[in-house]
CSV table of C-alpha atoms in Angstrom, one decimal:
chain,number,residue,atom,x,y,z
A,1,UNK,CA,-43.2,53.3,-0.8
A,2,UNK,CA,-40.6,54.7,-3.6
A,3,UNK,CA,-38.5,52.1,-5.4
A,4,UNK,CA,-36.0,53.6,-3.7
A,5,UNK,CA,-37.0,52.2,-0.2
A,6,UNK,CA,-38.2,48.6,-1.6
A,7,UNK,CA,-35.1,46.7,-1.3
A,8,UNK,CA,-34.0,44.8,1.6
A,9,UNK,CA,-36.2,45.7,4.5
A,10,UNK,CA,-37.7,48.5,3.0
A,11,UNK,CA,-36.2,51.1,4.5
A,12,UNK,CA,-32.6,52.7,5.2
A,13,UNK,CA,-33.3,54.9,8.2
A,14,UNK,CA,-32.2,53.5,11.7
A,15,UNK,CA,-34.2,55.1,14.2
A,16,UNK,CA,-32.9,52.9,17.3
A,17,UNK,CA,-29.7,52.0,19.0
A,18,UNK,CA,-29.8,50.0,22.1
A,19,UNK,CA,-27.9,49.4,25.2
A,20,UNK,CA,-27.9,46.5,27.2
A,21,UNK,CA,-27.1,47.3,30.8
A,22,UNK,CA,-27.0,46.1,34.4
A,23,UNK,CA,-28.0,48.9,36.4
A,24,UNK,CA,-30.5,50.8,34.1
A,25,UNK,CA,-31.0,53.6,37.1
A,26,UNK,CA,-27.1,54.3,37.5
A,27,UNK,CA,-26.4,54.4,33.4
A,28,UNK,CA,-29.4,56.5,32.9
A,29,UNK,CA,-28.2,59.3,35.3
A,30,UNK,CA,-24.9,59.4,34.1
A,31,UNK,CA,-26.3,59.7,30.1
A,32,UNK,CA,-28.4,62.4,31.6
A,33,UNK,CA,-25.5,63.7,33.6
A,34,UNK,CA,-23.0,63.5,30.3
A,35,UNK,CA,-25.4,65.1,28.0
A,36,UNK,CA,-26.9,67.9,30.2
A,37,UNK,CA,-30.7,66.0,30.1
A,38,UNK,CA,-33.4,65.3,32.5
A,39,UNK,CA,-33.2,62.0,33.7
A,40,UNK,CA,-36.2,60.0,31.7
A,41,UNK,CA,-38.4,58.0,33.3
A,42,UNK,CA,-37.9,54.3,33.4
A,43,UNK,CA,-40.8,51.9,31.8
A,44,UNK,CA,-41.1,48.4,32.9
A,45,UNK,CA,-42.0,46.4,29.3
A,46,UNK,CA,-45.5,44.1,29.5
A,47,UNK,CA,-45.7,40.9,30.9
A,48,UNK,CA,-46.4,37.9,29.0
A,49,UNK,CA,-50.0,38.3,28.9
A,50,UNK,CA,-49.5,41.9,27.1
A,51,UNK,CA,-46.4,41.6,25.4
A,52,UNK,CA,-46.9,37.5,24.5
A,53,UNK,CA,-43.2,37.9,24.4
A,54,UNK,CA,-41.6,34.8,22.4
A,55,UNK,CA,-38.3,33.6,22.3
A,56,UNK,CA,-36.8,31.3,19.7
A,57,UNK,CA,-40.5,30.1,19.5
A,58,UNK,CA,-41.5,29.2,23.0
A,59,UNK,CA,-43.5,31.9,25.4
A,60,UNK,CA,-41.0,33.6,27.4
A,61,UNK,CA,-41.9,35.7,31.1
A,62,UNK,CA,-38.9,37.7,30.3
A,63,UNK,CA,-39.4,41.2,31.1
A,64,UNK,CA,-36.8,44.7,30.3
A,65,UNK,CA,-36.8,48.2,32.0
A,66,UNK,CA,-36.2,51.0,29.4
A,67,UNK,CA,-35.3,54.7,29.1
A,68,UNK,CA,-35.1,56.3,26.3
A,69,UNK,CA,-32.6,59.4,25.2
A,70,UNK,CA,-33.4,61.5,21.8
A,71,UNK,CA,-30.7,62.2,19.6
A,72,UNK,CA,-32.1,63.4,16.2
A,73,UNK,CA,-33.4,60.8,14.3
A,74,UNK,CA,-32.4,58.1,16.4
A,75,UNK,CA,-33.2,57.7,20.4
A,76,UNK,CA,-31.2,55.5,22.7
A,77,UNK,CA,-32.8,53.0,24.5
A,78,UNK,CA,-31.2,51.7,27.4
A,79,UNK,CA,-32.3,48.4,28.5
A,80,UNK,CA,-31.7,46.4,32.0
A,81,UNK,CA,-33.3,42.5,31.6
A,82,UNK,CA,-35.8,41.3,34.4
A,83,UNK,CA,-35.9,37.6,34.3
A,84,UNK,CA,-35.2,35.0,31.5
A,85,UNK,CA,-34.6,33.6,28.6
A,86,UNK,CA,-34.3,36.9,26.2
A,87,UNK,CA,-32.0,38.3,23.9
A,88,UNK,CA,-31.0,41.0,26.3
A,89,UNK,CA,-29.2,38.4,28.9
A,90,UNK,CA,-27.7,36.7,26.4
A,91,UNK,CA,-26.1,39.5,25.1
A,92,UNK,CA,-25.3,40.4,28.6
A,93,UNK,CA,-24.0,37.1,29.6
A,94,UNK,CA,-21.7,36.5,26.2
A,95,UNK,CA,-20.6,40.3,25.6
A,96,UNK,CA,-21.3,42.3,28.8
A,97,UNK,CA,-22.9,45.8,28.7
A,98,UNK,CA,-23.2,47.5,25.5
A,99,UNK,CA,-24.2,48.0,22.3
A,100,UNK,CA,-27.4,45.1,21.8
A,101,UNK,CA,-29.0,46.2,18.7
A,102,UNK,CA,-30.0,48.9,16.0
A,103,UNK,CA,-33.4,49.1,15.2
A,104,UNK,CA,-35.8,50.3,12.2
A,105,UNK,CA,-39.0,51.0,11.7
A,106,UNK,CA,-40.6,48.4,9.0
A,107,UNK,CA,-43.9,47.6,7.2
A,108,UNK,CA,-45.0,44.0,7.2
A,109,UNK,CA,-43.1,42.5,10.3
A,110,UNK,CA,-44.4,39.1,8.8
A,111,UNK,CA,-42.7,39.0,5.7
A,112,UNK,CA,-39.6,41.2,6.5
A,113,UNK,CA,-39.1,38.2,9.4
A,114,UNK,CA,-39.1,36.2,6.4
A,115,UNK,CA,-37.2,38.5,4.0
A,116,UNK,CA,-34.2,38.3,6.6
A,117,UNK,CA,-34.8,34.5,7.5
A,118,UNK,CA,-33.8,34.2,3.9
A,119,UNK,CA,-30.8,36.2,4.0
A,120,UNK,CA,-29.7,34.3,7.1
A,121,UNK,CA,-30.7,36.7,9.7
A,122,UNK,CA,-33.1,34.6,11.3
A,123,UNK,CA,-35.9,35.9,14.1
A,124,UNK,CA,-34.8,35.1,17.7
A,125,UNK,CA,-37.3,37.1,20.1
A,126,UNK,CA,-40.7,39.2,18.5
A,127,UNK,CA,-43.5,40.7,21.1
A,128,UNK,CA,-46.0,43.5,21.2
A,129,UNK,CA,-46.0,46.3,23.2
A,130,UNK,CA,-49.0,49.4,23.4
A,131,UNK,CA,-48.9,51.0,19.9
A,132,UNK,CA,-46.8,48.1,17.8
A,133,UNK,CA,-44.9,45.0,17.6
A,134,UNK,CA,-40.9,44.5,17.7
A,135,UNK,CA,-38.8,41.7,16.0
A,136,UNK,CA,-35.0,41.0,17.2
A,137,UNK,CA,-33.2,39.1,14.7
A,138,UNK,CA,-30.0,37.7,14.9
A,139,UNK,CA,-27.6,39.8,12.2
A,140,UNK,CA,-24.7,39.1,14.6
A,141,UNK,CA,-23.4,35.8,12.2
A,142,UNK,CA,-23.5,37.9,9.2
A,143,UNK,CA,-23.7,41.8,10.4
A,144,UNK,CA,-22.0,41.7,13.3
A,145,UNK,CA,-25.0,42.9,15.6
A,146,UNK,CA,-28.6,42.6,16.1
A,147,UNK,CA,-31.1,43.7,13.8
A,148,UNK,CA,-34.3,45.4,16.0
A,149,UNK,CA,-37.7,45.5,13.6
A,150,UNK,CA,-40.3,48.2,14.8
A,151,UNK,CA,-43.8,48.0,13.2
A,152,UNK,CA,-45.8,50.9,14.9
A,153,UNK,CA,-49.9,50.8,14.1
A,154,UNK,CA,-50.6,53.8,12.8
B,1,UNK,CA,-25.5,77.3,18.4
B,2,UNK,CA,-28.6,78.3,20.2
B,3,UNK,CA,-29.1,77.7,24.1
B,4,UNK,CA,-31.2,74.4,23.4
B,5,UNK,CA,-27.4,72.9,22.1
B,6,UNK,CA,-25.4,74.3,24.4
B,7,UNK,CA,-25.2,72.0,27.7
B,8,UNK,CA,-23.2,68.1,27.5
B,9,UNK,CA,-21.1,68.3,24.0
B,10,UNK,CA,-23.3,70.9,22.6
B,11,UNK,CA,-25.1,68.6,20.6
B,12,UNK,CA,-28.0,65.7,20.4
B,13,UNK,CA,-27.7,63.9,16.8
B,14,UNK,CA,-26.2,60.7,17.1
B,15,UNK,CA,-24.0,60.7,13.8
B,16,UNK,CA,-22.7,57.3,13.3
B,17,UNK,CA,-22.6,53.9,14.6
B,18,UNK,CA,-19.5,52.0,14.2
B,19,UNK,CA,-19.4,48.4,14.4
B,20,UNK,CA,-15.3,46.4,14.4
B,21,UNK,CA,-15.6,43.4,12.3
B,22,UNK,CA,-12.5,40.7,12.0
B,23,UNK,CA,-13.5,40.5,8.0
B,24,UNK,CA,-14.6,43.7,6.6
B,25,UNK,CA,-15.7,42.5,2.9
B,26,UNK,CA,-17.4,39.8,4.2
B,27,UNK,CA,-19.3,41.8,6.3
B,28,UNK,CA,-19.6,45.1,3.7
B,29,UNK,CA,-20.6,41.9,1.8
B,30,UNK,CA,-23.4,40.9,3.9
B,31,UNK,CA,-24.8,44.5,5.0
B,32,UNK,CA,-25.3,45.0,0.7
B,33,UNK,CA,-26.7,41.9,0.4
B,34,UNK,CA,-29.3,42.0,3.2
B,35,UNK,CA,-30.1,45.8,2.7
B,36,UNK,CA,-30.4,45.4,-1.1
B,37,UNK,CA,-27.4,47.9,-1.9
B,38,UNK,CA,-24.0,48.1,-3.6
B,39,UNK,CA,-20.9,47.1,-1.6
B,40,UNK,CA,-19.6,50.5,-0.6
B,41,UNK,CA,-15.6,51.2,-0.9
B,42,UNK,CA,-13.5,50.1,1.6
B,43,UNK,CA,-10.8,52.9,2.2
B,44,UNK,CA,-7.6,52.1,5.0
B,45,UNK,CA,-7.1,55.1,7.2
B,46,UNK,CA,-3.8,57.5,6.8
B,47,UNK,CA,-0.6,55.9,8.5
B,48,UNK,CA,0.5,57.8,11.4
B,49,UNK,CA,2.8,60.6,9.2
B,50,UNK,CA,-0.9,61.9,8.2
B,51,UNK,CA,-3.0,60.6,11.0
B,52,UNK,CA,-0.8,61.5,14.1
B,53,UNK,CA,-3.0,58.7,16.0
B,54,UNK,CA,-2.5,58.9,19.4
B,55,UNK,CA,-3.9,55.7,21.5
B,56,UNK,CA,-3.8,56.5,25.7
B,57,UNK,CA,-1.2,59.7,24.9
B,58,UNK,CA,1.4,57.9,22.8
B,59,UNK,CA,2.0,57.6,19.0
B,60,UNK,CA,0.8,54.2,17.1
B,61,UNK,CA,1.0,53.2,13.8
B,62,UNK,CA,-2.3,50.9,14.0
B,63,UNK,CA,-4.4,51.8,10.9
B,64,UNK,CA,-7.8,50.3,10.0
B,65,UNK,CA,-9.9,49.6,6.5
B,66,UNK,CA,-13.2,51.1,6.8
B,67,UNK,CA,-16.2,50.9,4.7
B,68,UNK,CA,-19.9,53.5,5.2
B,69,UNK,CA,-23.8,52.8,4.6
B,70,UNK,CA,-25.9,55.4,4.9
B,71,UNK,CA,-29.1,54.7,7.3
B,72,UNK,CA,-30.4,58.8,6.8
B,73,UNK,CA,-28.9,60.7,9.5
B,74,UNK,CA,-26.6,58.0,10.8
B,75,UNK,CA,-24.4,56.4,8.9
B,76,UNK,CA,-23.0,52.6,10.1
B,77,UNK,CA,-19.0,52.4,9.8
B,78,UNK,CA,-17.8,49.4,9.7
B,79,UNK,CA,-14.4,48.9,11.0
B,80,UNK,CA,-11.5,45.9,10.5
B,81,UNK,CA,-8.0,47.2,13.0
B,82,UNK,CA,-4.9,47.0,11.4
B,83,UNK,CA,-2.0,46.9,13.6
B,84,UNK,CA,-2.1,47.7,16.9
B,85,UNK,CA,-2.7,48.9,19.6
B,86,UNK,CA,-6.0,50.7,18.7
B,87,UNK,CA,-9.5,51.3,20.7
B,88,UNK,CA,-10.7,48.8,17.8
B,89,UNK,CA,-8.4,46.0,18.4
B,90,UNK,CA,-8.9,46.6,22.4
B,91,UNK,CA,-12.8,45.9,21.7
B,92,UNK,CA,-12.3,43.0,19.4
B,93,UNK,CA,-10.7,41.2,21.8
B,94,UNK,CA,-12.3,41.8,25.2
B,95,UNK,CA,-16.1,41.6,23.2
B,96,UNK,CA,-16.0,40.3,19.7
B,97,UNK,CA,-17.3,41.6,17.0
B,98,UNK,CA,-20.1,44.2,17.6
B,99,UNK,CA,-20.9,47.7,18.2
B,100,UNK,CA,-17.5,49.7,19.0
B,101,UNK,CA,-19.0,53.5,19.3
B,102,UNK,CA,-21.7,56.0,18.6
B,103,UNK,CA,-20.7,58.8,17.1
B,104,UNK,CA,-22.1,62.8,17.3
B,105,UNK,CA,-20.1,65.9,15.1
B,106,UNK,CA,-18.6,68.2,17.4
B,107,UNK,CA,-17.4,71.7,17.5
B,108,UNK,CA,-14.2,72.6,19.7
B,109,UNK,CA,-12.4,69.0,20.1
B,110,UNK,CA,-10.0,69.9,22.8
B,111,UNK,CA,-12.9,71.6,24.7
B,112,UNK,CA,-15.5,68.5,24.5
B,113,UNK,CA,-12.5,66.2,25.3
B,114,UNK,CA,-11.7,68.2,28.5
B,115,UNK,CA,-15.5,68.3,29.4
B,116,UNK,CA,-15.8,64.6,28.7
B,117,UNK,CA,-12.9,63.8,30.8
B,118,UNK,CA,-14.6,66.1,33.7
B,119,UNK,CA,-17.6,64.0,33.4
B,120,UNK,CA,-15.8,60.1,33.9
B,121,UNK,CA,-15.5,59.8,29.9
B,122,UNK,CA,-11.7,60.7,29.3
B,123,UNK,CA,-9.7,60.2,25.8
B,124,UNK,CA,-8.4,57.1,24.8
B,125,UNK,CA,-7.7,57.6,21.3
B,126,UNK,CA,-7.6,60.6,18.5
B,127,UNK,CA,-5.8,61.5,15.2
B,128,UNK,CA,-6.6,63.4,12.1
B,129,UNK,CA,-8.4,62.0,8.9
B,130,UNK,CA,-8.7,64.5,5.9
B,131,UNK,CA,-10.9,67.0,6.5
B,132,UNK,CA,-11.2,66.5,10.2
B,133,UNK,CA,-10.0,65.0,13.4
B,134,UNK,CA,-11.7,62.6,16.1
B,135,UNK,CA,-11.2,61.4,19.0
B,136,UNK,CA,-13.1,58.1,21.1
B,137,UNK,CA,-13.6,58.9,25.2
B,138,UNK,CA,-13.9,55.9,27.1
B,139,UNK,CA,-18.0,56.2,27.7
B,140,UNK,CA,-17.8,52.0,28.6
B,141,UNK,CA,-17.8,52.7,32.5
B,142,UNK,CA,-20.6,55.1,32.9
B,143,UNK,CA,-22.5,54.9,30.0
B,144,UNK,CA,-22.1,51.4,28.6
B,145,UNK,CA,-20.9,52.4,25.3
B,146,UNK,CA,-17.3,54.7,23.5
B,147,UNK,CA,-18.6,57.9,22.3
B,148,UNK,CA,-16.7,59.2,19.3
B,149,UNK,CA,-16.2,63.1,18.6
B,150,UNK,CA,-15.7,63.8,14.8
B,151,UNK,CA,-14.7,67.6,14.4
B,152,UNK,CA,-15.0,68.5,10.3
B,153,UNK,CA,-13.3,71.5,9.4
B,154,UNK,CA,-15.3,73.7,7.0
């Protein structure tokens, strides 16, 4: 890492933006529709016993679907919430659909939960899924949205 | 433009993100802070003489201060409305703070905007900025988010 990318979380490129919707299968067709793209498949994120899903410390059966649209550097993810408690209904529930989070790809999810705990961005909901491990932390207080952290294994 | 670019608005990198604040040095503030930068300028956009803003087909004089960090490819705008009415303004109060629009660089304005509008996304705001013009298309009912179209003259 350069001492160029050591500050704050270690790195300045956001590679996420994600969408918070009610009807994933409608919004994905119209994106694909807009943008002249095959429709992408949908995913169904891990149960509990995969994912071990935890929100604001307590184990949480909250599932999403996903589809994800490439744009450069950065895909959209569009994301409908099965079941509860998770960031995603909340969002849903205080904002409506939009924009939930921007997300980067990190080093350390441990200590950069801690870096931004310290900077008052404290962790809400963290889980694993095939591959890596995600972190949303809630940036809305200070940032005005929600910071995503993406630590794939390599 | 090669044939891989040509379908939707002719192109796939998302550009910006552009997130409406109510305070825009606190929040420039907090984005340098937790990211480990300097605070960037904040700059207010041209008054309507320069900008010709146009908000659902009529004039306005709404303005707003804006400030830029660079995350690679995308950069995140944030955005405080002054004076109304404005698309920013319109968000702040029916959502809060949070993420107004994505952004992609366009070529042909008038073109994408009649596309858009063809496709459920029509205009709701546009004006000129030196250097370029853009315009936001109401992308909230079908795809859950305002895309923004930023045309740079070259």
């Amino acid at each position: 890492m350069s001492d160029e990318t050591k500050a704050g979380i270690g790195t300045m490129t956001v590679t996420q933006v994600g969408i918070v919707v009610r009807d994933i299968e409608k919004t994905a067709r119209a994106w694909a529709d807009v943008f002249g793209v095959a429709v992408p498949p949908i995913v169904i994120t891990d149960g509990l016993d995969k994912a071990h899903t935890q929100y604001r410390g307590a184990s949480s059966t909250a599932q999403a679907k996903l589809s994800f649209f490439r744009f450069g550097q950065v895909s959209v993810e569009l994301i409908e919430p099965i079941g509860e408690p998770s960031t995603w209904l909340d969002f849903l529930n205080t904002h409506g659909e939009g924009v939930h989070h921007i997300a980067f790809e990190i080093a350390g999810m441990d200590e950069q939960i801690t870096y931004l705990t310290s900077k008052g961005v404290p962790l809400i909901q963290r889980g694993d899924y095939t591959g890596g491990r995600y972190a949303y932390t809630d940036g809305e207080p200070r940032l005005a949205v929600i910071l995503e952290l993406l630590e794939n294994f390599r």
